[in-house]
XYZ file of C-alpha atoms in Angstrom:
687
model
C -39.785 9.077 -17.968
C -36.733 11.180 -18.713
C -33.043 10.850 -18.236
C -31.705 12.521 -15.070
C -28.995 14.189 -17.150
C -31.479 16.690 -18.628
C -32.551 18.376 -15.366
C -28.988 18.287 -14.097
C -27.838 20.000 -17.281
C -30.556 22.591 -17.015
C -29.782 23.075 -13.352
C -26.118 23.557 -14.083
C -26.969 25.928 -16.954
C -29.281 27.867 -14.674
C -26.611 28.109 -12.017
C -24.100 29.224 -14.635
C -26.521 31.879 -15.921
C -27.122 33.129 -12.410
C -23.388 33.211 -11.802
C -22.813 35.109 -15.055
C -25.482 37.639 -14.118
C -23.944 38.102 -10.691
C -20.502 38.360 -12.250
C -21.712 40.999 -14.698
C -23.340 42.992 -11.936
C -20.164 42.727 -9.872
C -18.102 43.871 -12.847
C -20.399 46.762 -13.616
C -20.269 47.984 -10.033
C -16.684 46.912 -9.449
C -15.098 50.314 -9.507
C -17.659 52.142 -7.417
C -17.514 50.104 -4.171
C -13.775 49.702 -4.472
C -13.142 53.411 -4.857
C -15.834 54.546 -2.448
C -14.890 52.266 0.443
C -12.936 54.484 2.883
C -11.572 51.533 4.878
C -9.468 49.992 2.081
C -6.050 51.623 1.572
C -4.536 52.147 -1.896
C -7.908 51.692 -3.556
C -6.774 52.664 -7.033
C -3.647 50.480 -6.876
C -5.679 47.539 -5.681
C -8.093 48.014 -8.565
C -5.204 48.050 -11.041
C -3.671 44.921 -9.537
C -7.011 43.157 -9.594
C -7.514 44.057 -13.235
C -4.033 42.784 -14.114
C -4.671 39.519 -12.285
C -7.917 39.036 -14.170
C -6.108 39.602 -17.467
C -3.376 37.166 -16.413
C -5.982 34.539 -15.593
C -7.572 34.994 -19.006
C -4.190 34.708 -20.738
C -3.220 31.580 -18.832
C -6.637 30.058 -19.430
C -6.260 30.389 -23.183
C -3.186 28.105 -23.142
C -4.582 25.340 -20.925
C -6.759 24.856 -17.890
C -5.764 26.540 -14.649
C -5.597 23.143 -12.955
C -2.613 22.162 -15.133
C -0.663 25.086 -13.728
C -1.618 23.740 -10.326
C -0.229 20.304 -11.219
C 3.059 21.857 -12.354
C 3.257 24.006 -9.216
C 2.580 20.912 -7.093
C 5.504 19.024 -8.602
C 7.881 21.988 -8.366
C 6.975 22.910 -4.780
C 7.206 19.298 -3.600
C 10.616 18.904 -5.246
C 11.860 22.092 -3.577
C 10.701 20.805 -0.192
C 12.444 17.478 -0.827
C 15.685 19.181 -1.846
C 15.658 21.500 1.177
C 14.996 18.545 3.451
C 17.859 16.514 1.986
C 20.170 19.518 2.264
C 19.279 20.089 5.924
C 19.617 16.418 6.804
C 23.009 16.174 5.068
C 24.328 19.124 7.087
C 23.084 17.641 10.370
C 24.610 14.243 9.554
C 27.938 15.837 8.657
C 27.885 17.762 11.931
C 27.365 14.518 13.837
C 30.164 12.751 11.969
C 32.518 15.706 12.486
C 31.846 15.771 16.218
C 32.342 12.011 16.478
C 35.638 12.244 14.572
C 36.906 15.112 16.726
C 36.431 12.947 19.822
C 38.688 10.206 18.429
C 40.685 8.631 21.245
C 38.057 9.035 23.972
C 35.665 6.105 23.733
C 33.327 7.372 26.460
C 32.812 10.763 24.826
C 32.383 9.100 21.454
C 29.743 6.808 22.954
C 27.865 9.777 24.418
C 28.111 11.642 21.126
C 26.937 8.600 19.159
C 23.945 7.899 21.402
C 22.778 11.230 22.793
C 22.777 13.086 19.478
C 20.125 10.911 17.756
C 18.253 10.334 21.025
C 17.894 14.072 21.670
C 16.825 15.052 18.161
C 14.299 12.195 18.011
C 12.921 13.233 21.398
C 12.668 16.793 20.092
C 10.914 15.563 16.939
C 8.439 13.509 18.957
C 7.756 16.322 21.446
C 7.460 18.903 18.699
C 5.035 16.780 16.683
C 2.966 15.901 19.757
C 2.620 19.466 21.005
C 2.207 21.280 17.699
C 0.107 18.743 15.785
C -0.436 15.180 17.091
C -1.602 14.070 13.615
C 1.894 14.545 12.151
C 3.381 11.360 13.614
C 3.799 8.162 11.629
C 3.847 7.591 7.920
C 0.673 9.367 6.832
C -0.029 6.982 3.955
C -2.921 5.146 5.727
C -4.624 8.469 6.404
C -4.102 9.667 2.830
C -5.608 6.421 1.503
C -8.632 6.946 3.729
C -9.064 10.517 2.486
C -8.841 9.368 -1.126
C -11.596 6.844 -0.359
C -13.966 9.761 0.339
C -13.587 10.363 4.067
C -12.924 13.874 5.315
C -9.960 14.260 7.675
C -9.256 18.017 7.653
C -6.738 17.900 10.512
C -4.377 15.840 8.372
C -4.300 18.535 5.668
C -3.810 21.559 7.918
C -0.965 24.034 7.612
C 0.101 23.234 11.186
C 0.454 19.581 10.266
C 2.533 20.529 7.214
C 4.911 22.613 9.329
C 5.313 20.117 12.171
C 5.677 17.100 9.876
C 8.348 18.801 7.775
C 10.515 19.790 10.747
C 9.877 16.532 12.609
C 10.887 14.482 9.571
C 14.154 16.428 9.271
C 14.993 15.497 12.861
C 14.096 11.848 12.252
C 16.285 11.579 9.165
C 19.129 13.384 10.944
C 19.364 10.402 13.317
C 20.846 8.476 10.372
C 21.086 4.725 10.024
C 20.910 4.364 13.809
C 17.133 4.689 13.716
C 16.985 3.277 10.167
C 13.896 5.186 8.988
C 13.136 6.971 5.716
C 11.021 9.773 4.296
C 8.797 8.335 1.533
C 5.565 7.954 3.518
C 5.670 11.329 5.288
C 6.677 13.028 2.079
C 3.656 11.582 0.281
C 1.604 13.097 3.107
C 3.431 16.440 2.733
C 2.766 16.403 -1.002
C -0.909 15.737 -0.323
C -1.098 18.722 2.026
C 0.523 20.969 -0.581
C -1.890 19.580 -3.161
C -4.839 20.355 -0.908
C -3.909 24.028 -0.663
C -3.193 24.277 -4.392
C -6.559 22.660 -5.067
C -8.296 25.312 -2.969
C -6.395 27.996 -4.867
C -7.395 26.570 -8.253
C -11.010 26.297 -7.112
C -10.911 29.919 -5.984
C -9.567 31.029 -9.357
C -12.041 28.878 -11.290
C -15.300 29.381 -9.481
C -17.256 27.486 -12.121
C -15.299 24.244 -11.709
C -16.791 21.243 -9.967
C -15.578 19.856 -6.663
C -14.072 16.695 -8.187
C -10.928 18.690 -8.978
C -10.032 18.630 -5.270
C -10.032 14.834 -5.150
C -8.066 14.666 -8.390
C -5.363 16.931 -6.960
C -5.019 14.630 -3.932
C -4.608 11.591 -6.189
C -1.934 13.410 -8.185
C -0.142 14.418 -4.978
C 0.434 10.799 -3.971
C 2.510 10.057 -7.060
C 4.381 13.363 -6.857
C 5.606 12.567 -3.346
C 7.494 9.456 -4.477
C 8.761 11.140 -7.644
C 10.201 14.027 -5.638
C 11.949 11.694 -3.199
C 13.726 9.492 -5.746
C 13.410 11.317 -9.056
C 11.291 8.370 -10.236
C 8.119 9.693 -11.924
C 6.925 6.406 -13.462
C 7.420 4.418 -10.276
C 5.774 7.205 -8.280
C 2.621 7.145 -10.390
C 2.452 3.344 -10.243
C 2.886 3.545 -6.466
C -0.078 5.923 -6.351
C -2.144 3.480 -8.398
C -1.286 0.436 -6.270
C -1.165 1.797 -2.740
C -3.268 4.920 -2.568
C -6.402 4.322 -4.673
C -8.671 1.293 -4.618
C -10.228 2.519 -7.898
C -7.889 4.575 -10.084
C -9.659 6.528 -12.842
C -8.039 6.799 -16.241
C -8.572 10.566 -16.237
C -5.946 10.815 -13.471
C -3.118 9.328 -15.546
C -2.103 12.404 -17.524
C -2.184 14.803 -14.544
C -0.256 12.286 -12.420
C 2.502 11.773 -14.981
C 2.718 15.477 -15.779
C 3.033 16.558 -12.155
C 5.400 13.680 -11.297
C 7.618 14.560 -14.255
C 7.730 18.206 -13.140
C 8.670 17.111 -9.615
C 11.341 14.637 -10.692
C 12.861 17.098 -13.180
C 12.978 19.898 -10.617
C 14.469 17.597 -7.975
C 17.290 16.474 -10.269
C 17.918 20.010 -11.577
C 18.259 21.301 -8.031
C 20.793 18.532 -7.330
C 22.785 19.544 -10.412
C 22.730 23.215 -9.460
C 23.785 22.214 -5.954
C 26.955 20.584 -7.328
C 25.859 16.942 -7.137
C 26.686 15.939 -10.708
C 27.116 17.693 -14.020
C 23.831 16.652 -15.638
C 20.585 14.818 -14.941
C 21.334 11.248 -13.922
C 20.157 8.465 -11.646
C 20.151 9.115 -7.919
C 22.232 5.993 -7.214
C 24.726 5.657 -10.049
C 25.901 2.105 -10.764
C 28.396 0.564 -13.168
C 26.778 -2.756 -14.043
C 28.230 -4.423 -17.167
C 26.014 -3.940 -20.211
C 27.578 -6.558 -22.471
C 26.653 -9.541 -20.267
C 24.656 -8.346 -17.244
C 23.724 -11.870 -16.089
C 23.892 -15.453 -17.323
C 20.723 -17.359 -18.298
C 21.083 -19.848 -15.440
C 21.197 -16.985 -12.968
C 17.461 -16.593 -13.510
C 17.051 -19.533 -11.128
C 19.032 -17.682 -8.481
C 16.897 -14.566 -8.960
C 13.788 -16.721 -8.560
C 15.210 -18.215 -5.363
C 16.009 -14.691 -4.159
C 12.394 -13.672 -4.756
C 11.071 -16.620 -2.747
C 13.542 -15.891 0.045
C 12.503 -12.226 0.164
C 8.844 -13.287 0.268
C 9.482 -15.638 3.203
C 11.466 -13.012 5.114
C 8.760 -10.416 4.433
C 6.144 -12.735 5.961
C 8.258 -12.942 9.104
C 8.754 -9.184 9.155
C 5.051 -8.422 8.662
C 4.134 -10.874 11.423
C 6.541 -9.173 13.824
C 5.217 -5.772 12.794
C 1.593 -6.762 13.467
C 2.610 -8.270 16.796
C 4.440 -5.145 17.965
C 1.456 -2.983 16.982
C -0.880 -5.136 19.069
C 1.607 -5.268 21.942
C 1.974 -1.492 22.171
C -1.827 -1.161 22.185
C -2.492 -3.787 24.858
C 0.526 -3.431 27.148
C -0.378 -0.811 29.793
C 3.182 0.511 30.196
C 3.770 1.034 26.481
C 0.245 2.356 25.949
C 0.686 4.965 28.691
C 4.104 6.089 27.476
C 2.904 6.371 23.869
C -0.006 8.473 25.095
C 1.525 10.842 27.641
C 5.331 10.462 27.467
C 6.077 10.286 23.754
C 9.311 12.265 23.935
C 10.652 10.101 26.761
C 9.728 6.912 24.916
C 11.396 8.086 21.705
C 14.540 9.127 23.546
C 14.828 5.812 25.409
C 14.246 3.634 22.335
C 16.647 5.616 20.141
C 19.303 5.617 22.874
C 18.992 1.838 23.080
C 19.251 1.433 19.308
C 22.207 3.813 19.137
C 24.006 1.897 21.877
C 23.746 -1.292 19.835
C 25.039 0.388 16.691
C 28.005 2.040 18.423
C 31.034 1.409 16.139
C 33.132 0.069 19.036
C 30.383 -2.409 19.927
C 27.949 -4.361 17.705
C 27.952 -1.582 15.112
C 31.479 -2.695 14.266
C 29.917 -5.600 12.297
C 27.045 -3.594 10.754
C 28.823 -0.741 8.930
C 27.061 1.612 11.324
C 29.118 4.617 10.215
C 27.368 4.538 6.861
C 24.334 6.707 6.240
C 21.220 5.263 4.594
C 22.367 6.435 1.175
C 25.880 5.059 1.682
C 24.479 1.697 2.783
C 22.447 1.337 -0.393
C 25.362 2.524 -2.526
C 27.657 -0.082 -0.976
C 25.142 -2.885 -1.572
C 24.739 -1.892 -5.235
C 28.487 -2.075 -5.893
C 29.016 -4.395 -8.858
C 32.472 -5.556 -7.734
C 32.853 -8.759 -5.739
C 33.884 -8.166 -2.143
C 35.030 -11.739 -1.572
C 37.508 -11.679 -4.457
C 38.975 -8.373 -3.250
C 39.348 -9.423 0.397
C 42.445 -11.473 -0.444
C 44.029 -8.636 -2.411
C 45.714 -6.401 0.163
C 47.060 -4.017 -2.459
C 43.578 -2.965 -3.624
C 40.971 -2.721 -0.919
C 37.485 -1.474 -1.810
C 35.954 1.223 0.366
C 32.744 -0.799 1.076
C 34.887 -3.805 1.948
C 36.786 -1.797 4.567
C 33.534 -1.171 6.449
C 31.938 -4.589 6.009
C 35.023 -6.704 6.787
C 36.947 -4.580 9.245
C 39.303 -6.363 11.681
C 39.365 -9.421 9.439
C 35.704 -10.407 9.922
C 34.051 -12.228 7.053
C 31.753 -10.348 4.701
C 29.153 -13.088 5.080
C 29.199 -12.803 8.858
C 28.731 -9.019 8.672
C 25.823 -9.303 6.228
C 24.074 -12.035 8.226
C 24.592 -10.111 11.467
C 23.251 -6.961 9.797
C 20.118 -8.789 8.617
C 19.417 -10.407 11.982
C 19.903 -7.221 13.976
C 18.102 -4.854 11.628
C 15.049 -7.122 11.473
C 13.985 -6.585 15.086
C 15.523 -3.120 15.346
C 13.388 -1.917 12.442
C 10.292 -3.483 13.994
C 11.040 -1.636 17.232
C 11.736 1.639 15.412
C 8.297 1.435 13.779
C 6.722 2.122 17.182
C 8.407 5.534 17.539
C 5.784 8.332 17.710
C 7.438 10.663 15.212
C 7.207 11.392 11.466
C 8.934 8.524 9.689
C 8.849 6.567 6.454
C 9.192 2.807 6.210
C 9.724 2.170 2.497
C 13.422 3.030 2.244
C 14.450 0.862 5.255
C 12.839 -2.264 3.781
C 14.304 -1.351 0.385
C 17.817 -1.297 1.889
C 17.102 -4.438 3.914
C 16.141 -6.282 0.729
C 19.319 -5.016 -0.917
C 21.289 -6.618 1.942
C 19.523 -9.942 1.335
C 20.314 -9.745 -2.361
C 23.930 -8.798 -1.656
C 24.343 -11.873 0.543
C 23.001 -14.157 -2.189
C 25.089 -12.386 -4.826
C 28.297 -12.683 -2.809
C 27.577 -16.372 -2.288
C 27.083 -16.900 -6.013
C 30.262 -14.933 -6.735
C 32.231 -17.041 -4.243
C 31.018 -20.303 -5.775
C 31.907 -19.098 -9.252
C 35.397 -17.959 -8.176
C 36.250 -21.235 -6.389
C 35.394 -23.329 -9.435
C 32.348 -25.066 -7.962
C 30.329 -24.179 -11.048
C 31.389 -26.033 -14.221
C 33.160 -24.195 -17.043
C 33.848 -20.512 -17.302
C 30.219 -19.405 -17.656
C 30.022 -17.898 -14.173
C 33.358 -16.150 -14.219
C 31.924 -12.664 -13.538
C 28.824 -12.710 -11.339
C 27.497 -9.241 -10.477
C 26.443 -9.118 -6.782
C 25.034 -5.614 -7.252
C 22.350 -6.962 -9.578
C 21.178 -9.356 -6.856
C 21.121 -6.480 -4.364
C 18.933 -4.441 -6.701
C 16.568 -7.369 -7.268
C 16.423 -8.093 -3.535
C 15.610 -4.454 -2.754
C 12.673 -4.414 -5.175
C 11.447 -7.887 -4.180
C 11.487 -7.351 -0.414
C 9.987 -3.849 -0.480
C 7.345 -5.025 -2.951
C 6.484 -8.012 -0.762
C 6.173 -5.846 2.364
C 3.904 -3.296 0.654
C 2.152 -5.796 -1.682
C 3.077 -3.739 -4.745
C 5.053 -4.056 -7.978
C 5.990 -0.379 -8.214
C 9.371 -0.978 -6.458
C 10.506 -2.626 -9.713
C 10.215 0.663 -11.577
C 11.526 2.627 -8.605
C 14.644 0.432 -8.492
C 15.209 0.790 -12.230
C 14.736 4.566 -12.173
C 16.914 4.957 -9.084
C 19.874 3.241 -10.714
C 19.129 3.537 -14.425
C 19.823 -0.207 -14.837
C 17.288 -1.498 -17.353
C 19.459 -4.547 -18.076
C 18.155 -6.280 -14.933
C 14.490 -5.447 -15.527
C 13.389 -9.043 -16.188
C 15.081 -10.733 -13.188
C 13.976 -7.900 -10.893
C 10.370 -8.290 -12.044
C 10.544 -12.077 -11.652
C 11.902 -11.832 -8.113
C 9.297 -9.229 -7.137
C 6.428 -11.285 -8.557
C 7.477 -14.414 -6.662
C 7.993 -12.433 -3.450
C 4.543 -10.879 -3.816
C 2.928 -14.241 -4.487
C 4.344 -15.664 -1.283
C 3.629 -12.552 0.779
C 0.019 -12.205 -0.397
C -0.871 -15.847 0.266
C -3.375 -16.398 3.034
C -4.901 -12.891 2.780
C -2.104 -11.420 4.891
C -2.364 -7.638 5.281
C 0.408 -5.507 3.873
C 2.465 -3.094 5.928
C 0.138 -0.160 5.262
C -2.950 -2.333 5.759
C -1.651 -3.278 9.206
C -1.231 0.397 10.079
C -4.779 1.163 8.912
C -6.149 -1.731 10.962
C -4.180 -0.673 14.033
C -5.518 2.886 13.745
C -9.048 1.603 12.960
C -9.336 3.687 9.826
C -12.450 3.066 7.689
C -10.487 1.854 4.663
C -12.402 -1.051 3.135
C -9.496 -2.951 1.484
C -7.658 -2.969 4.816
C -10.777 -4.010 6.731
C -11.213 -6.890 4.303
C -7.720 -8.145 5.136
C -8.384 -7.940 8.875
C -11.772 -9.636 8.854
C -13.005 -10.978 5.482
C -16.544 -11.571 6.760
C -17.153 -7.913 7.646
C -17.304 -6.463 4.095
C -19.396 -9.455 2.974
C -22.343 -8.278 5.078
C -25.548 -8.261 2.949
C -26.781 -4.810 2.000
C -30.295 -5.746 3.069
C -29.159 -5.724 6.699
C -27.876 -2.165 6.550
C -30.186 -0.557 3.952
C -32.075 2.462 5.282
C -35.866 2.611 5.041
C -36.636 5.736 3.064
C -39.644 7.997 2.653
C -41.301 7.106 -0.647
C -44.079 8.350 -2.884
C -46.451 6.590 -5.234
C -46.851 7.911 -8.752
C -50.467 8.953 -8.047
C -49.507 10.894 -4.920
C -51.038 14.320 -4.462
C -49.574 17.579 -3.189
C -50.384 16.770 0.420
C -48.337 13.552 0.313
C -45.536 15.325 -1.538
C -45.443 18.084 1.082
C -45.280 15.501 3.877
C -42.432 13.670 2.117
C -40.444 16.896 1.741
C -40.861 17.675 5.426
C -39.912 14.211 6.705
C -37.051 13.395 4.306
C -33.712 15.109 3.792
C -32.654 13.059 0.748
C -32.077 14.776 -2.591
C -33.634 11.821 -4.430
C -36.951 10.485 -3.171
C -37.948 7.050 -4.536
C -41.228 6.666 -6.431
C -43.156 3.378 -6.456
C -46.127 2.188 -8.496
C -48.316 2.037 -5.424
C -47.872 1.768 -1.696
C -49.219 -1.785 -1.808
C -47.001 -3.192 -4.570
C -43.848 -1.212 -3.661
C -42.590 -1.680 -7.249
C -39.780 0.819 -7.797
C -40.334 3.100 -10.785
C -37.537 5.592 -10.227
C -37.005 8.730 -8.194
C -38.004 12.360 -8.139
C -35.669 15.216 -7.301
C -36.335 17.155 -4.144
C -35.947 20.459 -5.985
C -38.676 19.498 -8.466
C -40.962 18.475 -5.624
C -40.591 21.937 -4.131
C -41.377 23.507 -7.514
C -44.407 21.225 -7.816
C -45.688 22.366 -4.423
C -45.173 26.054 -5.229
C -47.134 25.714 -8.459
C -49.902 23.906 -6.624
C -50.227 26.698 -4.079
C -50.380 29.329 -6.845
C -52.494 27.569 -9.454
C -54.695 25.669 -6.954
C -55.775 22.735 -9.227
C -54.590 19.475 -7.727
C -52.378 17.236 -9.876
C -50.809 13.848 -9.361
C -47.093 13.436 -8.910
C -46.509 11.868 -12.326
C -48.312 14.790 -13.962
C -46.392 17.587 -12.278
C -42.916 16.077 -11.804
C -40.491 14.069 -13.867
C -39.826 10.546 -12.607
C -36.277 9.573 -13.477
C -35.154 6.025 -14.006
C -32.486 4.643 -11.709
C -29.363 3.617 -13.588
C -28.356 0.886 -11.128
C -30.440 -1.012 -8.600
C -28.788 -3.594 -6.351
C -30.230 -6.599 -4.595
C -30.385 -6.894 -0.801
C -28.194 -9.977 -1.196
C -25.321 -7.903 -2.573
C -22.513 -7.216 -0.128
C -21.372 -3.984 1.463
C -18.140 -4.242 -0.501
C -20.023 -4.388 -3.817
C -22.177 -1.414 -2.849
C -19.073 0.541 -1.849
C -17.419 -0.228 -5.185
C -20.471 0.946 -7.139
C -20.740 4.188 -5.165
C -17.012 4.843 -5.601
C -16.938 4.119 -9.325
C -20.100 6.019 -10.216
C -19.478 8.908 -7.833
C -23.182 8.892 -6.952
C -24.660 9.724 -3.571
C -27.637 7.341 -3.520
C -28.040 3.661 -4.385
C -31.475 2.002 -4.316
C -31.952 -1.540 -3.006
C -34.789 -3.619 -4.469
C -35.777 -7.267 -4.225
C -37.486 -8.531 -7.395
C -38.523 -4.980 -8.228
C -39.859 -4.162 -4.753
C -38.127 -1.327 -2.944
C -36.290 -2.460 0.205
C -34.397 0.718 1.065
C -31.479 2.807 -0.069
C -27.786 3.284 0.660
C -26.349 6.790 0.651
C -22.684 7.722 0.638
C -22.866 9.244 4.173
C -24.546 6.050 5.344
C -21.796 3.977 3.692
C -19.185 6.017 5.564
C -20.982 5.320 8.842
C -21.120 1.584 8.032
C -17.370 1.435 7.358
C -16.625 3.364 10.548
C -18.735 0.857 12.512
C -16.930 -2.045 10.812
C -13.576 -0.523 11.761
C -14.641 -0.249 15.397
C -15.561 -3.954 15.486
C -11.979 -5.062 14.768
C-alpha cells in the first residue's frame, strides 16, 4: 500500500506539465493569432499591453505572492467604501437637521419633517432592496457564516447585491437614531462581496493556484469589514474568529491582520485628509484620567455591571426570538413582509419616529443626537450629576439628557426602557441594517446609569473616606458597551473593539471582567446568540446554530445517514472494476478484503481504475485489482456511533471530500461533503 500523497503529487505535476506545455504553445503562437485576427481592433497595441501586464505580473510576483496584493486591495477598497458611506450619511443627516431647524416655531411641520423624512428613505431602501436584489436585506452575517462553512450561495456575492446593499444601507443609516440601526453586519457582507471578486481576479492571474484561496479571501473579508467600520483591526480579526468561522485555521491569521491593518489605516487616513483630526487617532476620543483610572473596590461594581448586562441581554435575546417567530407565524405580518415590504418599513419607521419626536417622548431620550453623538455623550468622563447643580457651567450632554429640569437618571432609565422594545421592533425591518452598534450603544447607556449612580453616592458622602472622590462614569459606559454587545453576540471581541475605538487601555481589565461575566450569564442554558437566532429563523444549514436550536439534531449517529457505496474486493477483476466505474460517481471507491468479510483495506482512485481498464483492453492479460492499481490507506475511519457533528468537524478540518464509516473494521458506508451538506439542509428544515 502507498500513501495517497504520491499519486496526488504526480497528478498535480502532470497537470502542471500539461499546463506549461499549453502555455508554451500559446506563447509561441501568441503573436500570430493576435495579429491575424481581423475582428480585434488595435491588435498591435493590445499585444504590447498584454506583454507589459505579463511583465508587471512577473515583477510583482518576485516581491510576494499575488494574493497578498489582493489582501491589501481588499482592505483599501473596503475602507474607501466605508468612508464614502459615512460621508454620504453625514450629509443626509445634516440636511435633515437643517430642515428641522428651519421649521422652528411650527410644531406640525417639524413633526412631519421628523417623521416623514426617515419613513420615506427607509421605505425607499426597502423597496429598492426588494426590487433590485431581495438578498440584500438584513445583516448578512448569517449568510456569510454559512458560506464560510462550505455552502455555495452565489446570489449573496453578486454585483447586484453589492450595489443594492450599499445604497440601501446609506438610506438606513440616514434615518439616524430614530431607527437606531448600524452598519457593521451589512458592511461585513459588503467586504465579503468585494473579497469574492478580488479572489476571482487573483485566481485568474494565478492560474496554477488551488481553489482554497477563494475561501481564504472570504475569511479575511470578515475581519476587514469590522476594521473598516471602526478602525479596529485587532478586534475585527477576533470578531472574524469568534463569529464567522467554526474552525479558524492558523494560516488565516497573517492575511487577516495584514488586510485589516490596511483597511483600518486607510479608513483613518481618509478621515484625516477629510479634515476630521490632524493625525491618526481613535474614532471616539475620550479624556479618561490616566493617573488613577479606577479604584480597586470599583472592580466589584464592574462585576455587577457585567452581571446586569448579561441579565438584560437574556431579556433582549428572548424578545428578539419571539418577534422573529411572531413575524413568521402571524398572517398579517407575514404577508406584509412578503409583498408589501416598503409599506411595512414606512409604517414602522413612522411609528418609531413619532415616539422619538423631540416635543414628545423624544424629549427624554436625547433624540436629536445621532448614533455617534449618543455614544460620545455616554463616554464623557465628567459627572453629569455634579454639574447639574452648577448653572454657570452646563455640559453639552447634560443639556440634552436633563432638559426642562428632568433628572439624568429618569432620562437614562426611560431611554433604556423605550429603546429595548423599539430596537426589537426595528430588527424586523426588511432593509439592510446592522445590529452590533445599537446594542453597543445600549450597553453604554446601562454602564452610564451605573456610573452616574456610583458618582452620586461618592459625591454625597455615602462611601467612607475620600477614596471615591472622582468616579469616572465614562469608564462604566465603556465597560457596559463591551459587556452587553458581547453578551448579545456571545463573543469577547467587543472588548478589543471598545479599547481600539477609544484608545483607553487603562480600563482593559474591568472591561474584560464585565464582558466575561455577561457572556457567562448569557450563554447559560444553551441560549442562541443574536446571529444564531437569525440563522435559525432563516433555516440556514449552519451547524453551530442548529445545535443551539435543537441539541439532539447534530447528535444523530452517522450510521443512520451513511450512504451505501459501491465497493470492490482486492481480488476483483477488470469486469468488476468496469461495473464499479459505471455505477459509481465517487472519486474514491472503497476496497475490502472480500465481499464476505467486508473488512476495509483502503480505497482506489477512480482515475487509476480507468487507467487499469485501458491497459487491460490493450494488453489483454487479466489482472487482479491489487496487482494493477494502488490501494491507498484511509487516514481516518469513523464509527457508525459517531455523531453528525463529529463527522462535520472532521470533514471541515481535513478539507477532505470523503469519510469512510466502519464498524470493527467492516465497511458500513461513507459520508461525502455533498452528502453532509444535504444532511444539514434537512436538519435545518426540521426546525
